[in-house]
PDB file of C-alpha atoms in Angstrom:
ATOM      1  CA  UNK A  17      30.138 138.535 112.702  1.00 50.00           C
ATOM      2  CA  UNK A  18      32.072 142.584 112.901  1.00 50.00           C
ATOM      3  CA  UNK A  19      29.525 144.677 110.904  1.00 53.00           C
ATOM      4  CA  UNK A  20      31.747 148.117 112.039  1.00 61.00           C
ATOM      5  CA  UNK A  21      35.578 148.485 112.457  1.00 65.00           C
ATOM      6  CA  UNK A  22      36.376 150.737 114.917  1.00 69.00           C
ATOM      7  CA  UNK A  23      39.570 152.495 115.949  1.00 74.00           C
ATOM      8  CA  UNK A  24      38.893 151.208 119.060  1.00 69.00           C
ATOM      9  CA  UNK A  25      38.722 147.469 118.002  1.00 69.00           C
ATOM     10  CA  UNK A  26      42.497 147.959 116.922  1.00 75.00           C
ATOM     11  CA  UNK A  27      44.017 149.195 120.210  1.00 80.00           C
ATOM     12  CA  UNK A  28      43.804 145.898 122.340  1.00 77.00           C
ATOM     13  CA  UNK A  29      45.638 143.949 119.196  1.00 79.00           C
ATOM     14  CA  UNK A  30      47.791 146.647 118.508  1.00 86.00           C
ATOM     15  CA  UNK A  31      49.084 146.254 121.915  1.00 89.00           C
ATOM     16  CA  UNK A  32      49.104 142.517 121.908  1.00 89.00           C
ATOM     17  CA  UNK A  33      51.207 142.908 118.642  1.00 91.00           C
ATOM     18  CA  UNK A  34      53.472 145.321 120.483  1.00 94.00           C
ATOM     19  CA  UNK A  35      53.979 142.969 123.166  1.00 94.00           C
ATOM     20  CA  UNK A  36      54.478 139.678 121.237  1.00 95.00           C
ATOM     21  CA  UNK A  37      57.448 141.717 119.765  1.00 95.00           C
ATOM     22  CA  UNK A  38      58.856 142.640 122.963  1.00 96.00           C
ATOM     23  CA  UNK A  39      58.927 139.082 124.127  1.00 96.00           C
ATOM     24  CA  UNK A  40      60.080 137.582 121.317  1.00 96.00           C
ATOM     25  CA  UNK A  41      62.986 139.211 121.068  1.00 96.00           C
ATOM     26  CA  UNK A  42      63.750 139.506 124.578  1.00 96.00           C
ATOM     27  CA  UNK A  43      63.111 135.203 124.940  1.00 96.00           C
ATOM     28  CA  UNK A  44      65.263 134.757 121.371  1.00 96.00           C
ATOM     29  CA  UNK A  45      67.904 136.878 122.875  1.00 95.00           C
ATOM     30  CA  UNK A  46      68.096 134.280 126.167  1.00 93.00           C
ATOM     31  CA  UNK A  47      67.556 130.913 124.281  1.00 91.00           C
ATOM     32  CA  UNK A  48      69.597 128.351 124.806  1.00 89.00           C
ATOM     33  CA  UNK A  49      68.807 127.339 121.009  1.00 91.00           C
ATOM     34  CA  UNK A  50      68.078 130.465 119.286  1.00 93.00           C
ATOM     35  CA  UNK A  51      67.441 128.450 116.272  1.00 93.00           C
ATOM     36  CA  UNK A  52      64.772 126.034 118.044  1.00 93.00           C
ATOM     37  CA  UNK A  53      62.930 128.902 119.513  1.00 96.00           C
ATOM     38  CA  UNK A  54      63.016 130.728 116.110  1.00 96.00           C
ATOM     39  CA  UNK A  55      61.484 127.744 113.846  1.00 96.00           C
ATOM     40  CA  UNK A  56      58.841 127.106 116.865  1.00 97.00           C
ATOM     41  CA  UNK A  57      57.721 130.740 116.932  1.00 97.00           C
ATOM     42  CA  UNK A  58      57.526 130.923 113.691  1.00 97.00           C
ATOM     43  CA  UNK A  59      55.713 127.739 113.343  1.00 98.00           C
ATOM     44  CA  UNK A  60      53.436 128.694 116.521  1.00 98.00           C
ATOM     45  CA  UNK A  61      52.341 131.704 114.041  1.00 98.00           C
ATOM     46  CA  UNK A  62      51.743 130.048 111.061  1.00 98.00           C
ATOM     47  CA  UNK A  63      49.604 127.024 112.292  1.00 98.00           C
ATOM     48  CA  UNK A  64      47.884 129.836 114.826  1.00 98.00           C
ATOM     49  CA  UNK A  65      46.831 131.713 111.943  1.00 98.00           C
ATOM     50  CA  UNK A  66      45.274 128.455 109.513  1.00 98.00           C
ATOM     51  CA  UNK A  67      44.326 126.545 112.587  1.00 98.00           C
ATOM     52  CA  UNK A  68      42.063 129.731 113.732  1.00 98.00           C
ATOM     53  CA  UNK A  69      41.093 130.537 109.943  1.00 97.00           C
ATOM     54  CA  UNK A  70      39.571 127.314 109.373  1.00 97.00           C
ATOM     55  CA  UNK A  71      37.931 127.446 112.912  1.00 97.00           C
ATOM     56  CA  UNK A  72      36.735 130.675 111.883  1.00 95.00           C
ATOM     57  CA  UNK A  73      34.916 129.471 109.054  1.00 94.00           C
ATOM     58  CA  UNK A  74      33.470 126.494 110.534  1.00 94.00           C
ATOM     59  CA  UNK A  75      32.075 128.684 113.402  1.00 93.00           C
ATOM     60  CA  UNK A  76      31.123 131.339 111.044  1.00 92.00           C
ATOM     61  CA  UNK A  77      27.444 130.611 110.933  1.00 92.00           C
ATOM     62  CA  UNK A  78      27.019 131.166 114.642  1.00 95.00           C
ATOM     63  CA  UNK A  79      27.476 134.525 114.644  1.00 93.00           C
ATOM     64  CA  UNK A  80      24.938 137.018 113.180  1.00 91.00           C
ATOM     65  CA  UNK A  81      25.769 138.355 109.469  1.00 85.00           C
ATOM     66  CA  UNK A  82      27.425 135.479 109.264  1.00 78.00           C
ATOM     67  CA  UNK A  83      26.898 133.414 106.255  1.00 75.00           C
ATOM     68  CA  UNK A  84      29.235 131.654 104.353  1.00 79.00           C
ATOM     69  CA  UNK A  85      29.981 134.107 101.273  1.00 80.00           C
ATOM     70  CA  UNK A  86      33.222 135.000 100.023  1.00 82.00           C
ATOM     71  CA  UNK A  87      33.193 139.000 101.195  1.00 80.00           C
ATOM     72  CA  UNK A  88      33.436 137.250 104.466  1.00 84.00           C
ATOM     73  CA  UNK A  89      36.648 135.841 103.899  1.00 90.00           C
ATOM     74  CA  UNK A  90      39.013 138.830 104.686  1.00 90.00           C
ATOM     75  CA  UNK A  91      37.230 140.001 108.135  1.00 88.00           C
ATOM     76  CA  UNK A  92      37.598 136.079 108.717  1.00 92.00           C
ATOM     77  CA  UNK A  93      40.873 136.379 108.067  1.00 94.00           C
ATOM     78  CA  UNK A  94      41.679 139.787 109.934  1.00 90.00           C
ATOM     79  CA  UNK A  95      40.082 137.855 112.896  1.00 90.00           C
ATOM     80  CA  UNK A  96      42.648 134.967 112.379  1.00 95.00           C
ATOM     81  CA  UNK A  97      45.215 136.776 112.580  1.00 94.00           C
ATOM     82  CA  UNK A  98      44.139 138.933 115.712  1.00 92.00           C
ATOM     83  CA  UNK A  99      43.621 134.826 116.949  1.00 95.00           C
ATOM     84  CA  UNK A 100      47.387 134.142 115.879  1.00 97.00           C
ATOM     85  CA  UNK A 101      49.215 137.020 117.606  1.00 95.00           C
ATOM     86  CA  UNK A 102      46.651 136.220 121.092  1.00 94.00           C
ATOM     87  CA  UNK A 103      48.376 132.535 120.740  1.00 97.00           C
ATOM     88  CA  UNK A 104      51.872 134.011 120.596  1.00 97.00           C
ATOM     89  CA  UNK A 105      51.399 136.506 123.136  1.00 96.00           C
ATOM     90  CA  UNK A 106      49.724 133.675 125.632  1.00 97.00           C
ATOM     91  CA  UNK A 107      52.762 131.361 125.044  1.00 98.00           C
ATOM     92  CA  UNK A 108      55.257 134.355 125.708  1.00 97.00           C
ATOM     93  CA  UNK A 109      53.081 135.272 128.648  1.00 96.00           C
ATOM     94  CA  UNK A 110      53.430 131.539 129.646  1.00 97.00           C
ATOM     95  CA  UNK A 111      57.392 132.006 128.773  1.00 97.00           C
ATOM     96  CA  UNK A 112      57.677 135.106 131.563  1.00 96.00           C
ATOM     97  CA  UNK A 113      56.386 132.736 134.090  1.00 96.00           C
ATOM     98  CA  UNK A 114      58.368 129.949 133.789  1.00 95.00           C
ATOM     99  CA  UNK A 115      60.994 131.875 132.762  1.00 95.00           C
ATOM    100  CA  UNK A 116      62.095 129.743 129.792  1.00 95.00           C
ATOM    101  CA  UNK A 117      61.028 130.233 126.179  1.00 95.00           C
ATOM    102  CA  UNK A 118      60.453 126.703 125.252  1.00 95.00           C
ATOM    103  CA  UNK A 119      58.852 126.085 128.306  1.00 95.00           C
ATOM    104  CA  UNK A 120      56.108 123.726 126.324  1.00 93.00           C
ATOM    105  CA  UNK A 121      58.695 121.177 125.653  1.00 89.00           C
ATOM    106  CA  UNK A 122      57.315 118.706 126.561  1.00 87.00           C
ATOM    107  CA  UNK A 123      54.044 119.929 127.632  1.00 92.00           C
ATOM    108  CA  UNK A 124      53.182 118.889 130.895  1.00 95.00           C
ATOM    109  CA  UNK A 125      49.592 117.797 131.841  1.00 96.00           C
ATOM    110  CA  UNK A 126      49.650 120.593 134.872  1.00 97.00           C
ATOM    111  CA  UNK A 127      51.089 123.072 132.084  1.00 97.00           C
ATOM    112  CA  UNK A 128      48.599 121.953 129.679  1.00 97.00           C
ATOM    113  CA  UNK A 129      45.636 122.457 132.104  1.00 98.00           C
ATOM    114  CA  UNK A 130      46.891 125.619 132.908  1.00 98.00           C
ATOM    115  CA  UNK A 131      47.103 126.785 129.501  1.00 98.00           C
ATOM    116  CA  UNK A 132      43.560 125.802 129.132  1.00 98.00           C
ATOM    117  CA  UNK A 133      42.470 127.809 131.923  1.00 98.00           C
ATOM    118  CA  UNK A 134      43.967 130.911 130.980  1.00 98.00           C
ATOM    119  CA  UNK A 135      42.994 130.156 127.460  1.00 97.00           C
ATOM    120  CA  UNK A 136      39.525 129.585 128.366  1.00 98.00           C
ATOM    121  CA  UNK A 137      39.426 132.289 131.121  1.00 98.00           C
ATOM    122  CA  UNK A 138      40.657 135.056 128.452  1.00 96.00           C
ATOM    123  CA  UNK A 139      38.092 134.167 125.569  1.00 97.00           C
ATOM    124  CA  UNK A 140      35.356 134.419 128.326  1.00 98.00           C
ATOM    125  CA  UNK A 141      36.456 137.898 129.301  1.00 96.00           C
ATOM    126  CA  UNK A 142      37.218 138.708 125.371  1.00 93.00           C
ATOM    127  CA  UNK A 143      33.959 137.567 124.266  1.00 95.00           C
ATOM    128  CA  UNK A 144      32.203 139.404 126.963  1.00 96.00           C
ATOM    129  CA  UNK A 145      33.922 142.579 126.051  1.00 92.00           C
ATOM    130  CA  UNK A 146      33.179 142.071 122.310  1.00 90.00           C
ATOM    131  CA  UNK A 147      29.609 141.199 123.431  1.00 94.00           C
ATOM    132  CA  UNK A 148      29.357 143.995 125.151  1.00 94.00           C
ATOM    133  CA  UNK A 149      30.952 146.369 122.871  1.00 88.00           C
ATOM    134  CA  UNK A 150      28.549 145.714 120.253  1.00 88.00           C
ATOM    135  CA  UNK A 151      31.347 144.399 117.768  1.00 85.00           C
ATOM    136  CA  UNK A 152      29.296 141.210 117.175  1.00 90.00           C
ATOM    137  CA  UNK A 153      25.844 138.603 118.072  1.00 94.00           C
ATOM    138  CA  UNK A 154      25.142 135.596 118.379  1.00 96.00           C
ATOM    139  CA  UNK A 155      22.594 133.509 116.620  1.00 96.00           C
ATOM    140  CA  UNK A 156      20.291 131.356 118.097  1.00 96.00           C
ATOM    141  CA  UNK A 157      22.571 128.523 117.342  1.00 96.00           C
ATOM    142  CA  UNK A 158      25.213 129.264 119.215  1.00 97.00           C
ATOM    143  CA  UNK A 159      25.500 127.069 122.922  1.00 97.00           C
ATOM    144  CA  UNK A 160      26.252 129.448 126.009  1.00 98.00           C
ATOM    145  CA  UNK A 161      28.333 129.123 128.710  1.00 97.00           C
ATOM    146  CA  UNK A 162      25.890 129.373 131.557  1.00 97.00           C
ATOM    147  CA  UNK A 163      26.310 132.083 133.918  1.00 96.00           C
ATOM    148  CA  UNK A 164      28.546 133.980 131.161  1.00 96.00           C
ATOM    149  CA  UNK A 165      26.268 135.043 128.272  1.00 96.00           C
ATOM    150  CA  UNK A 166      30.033 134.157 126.390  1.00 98.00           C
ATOM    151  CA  UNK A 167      29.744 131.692 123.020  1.00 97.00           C
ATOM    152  CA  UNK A 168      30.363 127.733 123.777  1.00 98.00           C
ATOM    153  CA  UNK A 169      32.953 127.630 120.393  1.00 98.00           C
ATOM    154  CA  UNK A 170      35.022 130.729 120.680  1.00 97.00           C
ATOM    155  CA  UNK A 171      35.676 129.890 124.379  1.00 98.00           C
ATOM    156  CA  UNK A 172      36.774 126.203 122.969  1.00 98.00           C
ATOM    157  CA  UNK A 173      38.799 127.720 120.274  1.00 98.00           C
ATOM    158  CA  UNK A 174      41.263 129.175 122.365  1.00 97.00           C
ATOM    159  CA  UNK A 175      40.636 126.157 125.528  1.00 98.00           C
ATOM    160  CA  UNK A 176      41.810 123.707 122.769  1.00 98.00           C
ATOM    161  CA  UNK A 177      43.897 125.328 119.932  1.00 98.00           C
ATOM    162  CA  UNK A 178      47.232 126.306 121.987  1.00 98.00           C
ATOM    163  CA  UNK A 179      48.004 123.356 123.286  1.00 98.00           C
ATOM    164  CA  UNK A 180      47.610 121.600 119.476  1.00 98.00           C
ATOM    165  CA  UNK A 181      49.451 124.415 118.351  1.00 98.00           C
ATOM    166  CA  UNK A 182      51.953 124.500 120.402  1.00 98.00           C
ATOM    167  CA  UNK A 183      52.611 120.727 120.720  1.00 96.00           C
ATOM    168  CA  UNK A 184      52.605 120.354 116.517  1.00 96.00           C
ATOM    169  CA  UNK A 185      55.148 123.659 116.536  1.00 96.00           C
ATOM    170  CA  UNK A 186      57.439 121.507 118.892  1.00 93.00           C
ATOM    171  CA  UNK A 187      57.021 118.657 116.880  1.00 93.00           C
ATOM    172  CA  UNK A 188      57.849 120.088 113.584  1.00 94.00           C
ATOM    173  CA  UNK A 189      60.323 122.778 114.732  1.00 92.00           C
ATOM    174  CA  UNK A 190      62.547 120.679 117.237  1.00 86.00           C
ATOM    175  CA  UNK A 191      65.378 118.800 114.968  1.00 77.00           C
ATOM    176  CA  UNK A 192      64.900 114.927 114.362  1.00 75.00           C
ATOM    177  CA  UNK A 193      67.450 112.646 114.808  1.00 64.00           C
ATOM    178  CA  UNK A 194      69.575 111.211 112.137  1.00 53.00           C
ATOM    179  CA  UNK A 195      67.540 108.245 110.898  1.00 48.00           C
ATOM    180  CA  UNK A 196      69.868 106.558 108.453  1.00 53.00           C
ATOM    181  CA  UNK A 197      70.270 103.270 108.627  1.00 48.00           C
ATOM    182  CA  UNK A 198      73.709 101.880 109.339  1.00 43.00           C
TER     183      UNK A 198
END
């Protein structure tokens, strides 16, 4: 769990945010259905933000200082929503590659392994840094990635998360057919 918020703990999300931006509106600008891309970022934000909350809290406990009380709730929270802007910016980084902002639709099993590596690949190198930094600790409890020294369920969080996120944002963004009955 943060005990200390630093200035410095602000600058890699600050330029995440920045960037998120900047793709957003340069990927709602070329969509072939503004519309569609609109209601699945917006979806891909919200259901980022709970889907990482409650993950938060459930993986609370395996960080040090972190009990379940309720003054935990906003730093869980802050970190949510650092979690939610990471899961934009990764799709829009995904978007730049393939050169198509609903590039997820469908999502391919190659695309979906590949969003798992980088997914996975990134919260190594993030927890690391965080690790390293100071910013938080373990407990005991937590399972390690051999070879790493980087936590087993933040490293699944954002392995696993995307690709739910981003195939329930398709799913509830993407206009249904007319089901009436004739």
């Amino acid at each position: 769990m943060m005990t200390n918020l630093t200035p410095a703990m602000f600058a890699a999300p600050t330029i995440a945010l920045a960037g998120t931006v900047w793709l957003y509106i340069y990927f709602r600008k070329s969509a072939a259905d503004k519309l569609v891309f609109q209601r699945f970022m917006r979806w891909v934000t919200a259901l980022a933000f709970l889907l990482n909350f409650a993950w938060e809290i459930l993986h609370c406990p395996l960080y040090q200082g972190g009990a379940y009380a309720l003054a935990h709730i906003p730093m869980l929270a802050l970190a949510s929503l650092a979690d939610a802007i990471m899961v934009d910016l990764l799709y829009l980084g995904f978007a730049l590659v393939y050169q198509n902002g609903l590039w997820a639709q469908p999502l391919t099993l190659l695309r979906a392994f590949w969003l798992m590596a980088v997914g996975g690949v990134g919260a190594i190198l993030f927890e690391v840094a965080h690790l390293s930094a100071g910013n938080w600790a373990y407990t005991d409890k937590m399972l390690l990635i051999p070879g790493t020294g980087a936590g087993l369920s933040p490293v699944l969080q954002f392995t696993l998360l995307p690709v739910l996120i981003y195939s329930l944002s398709f799913h509830l963004a993407t206009p249904k057919a007319d089901s009436k009955l004739v």
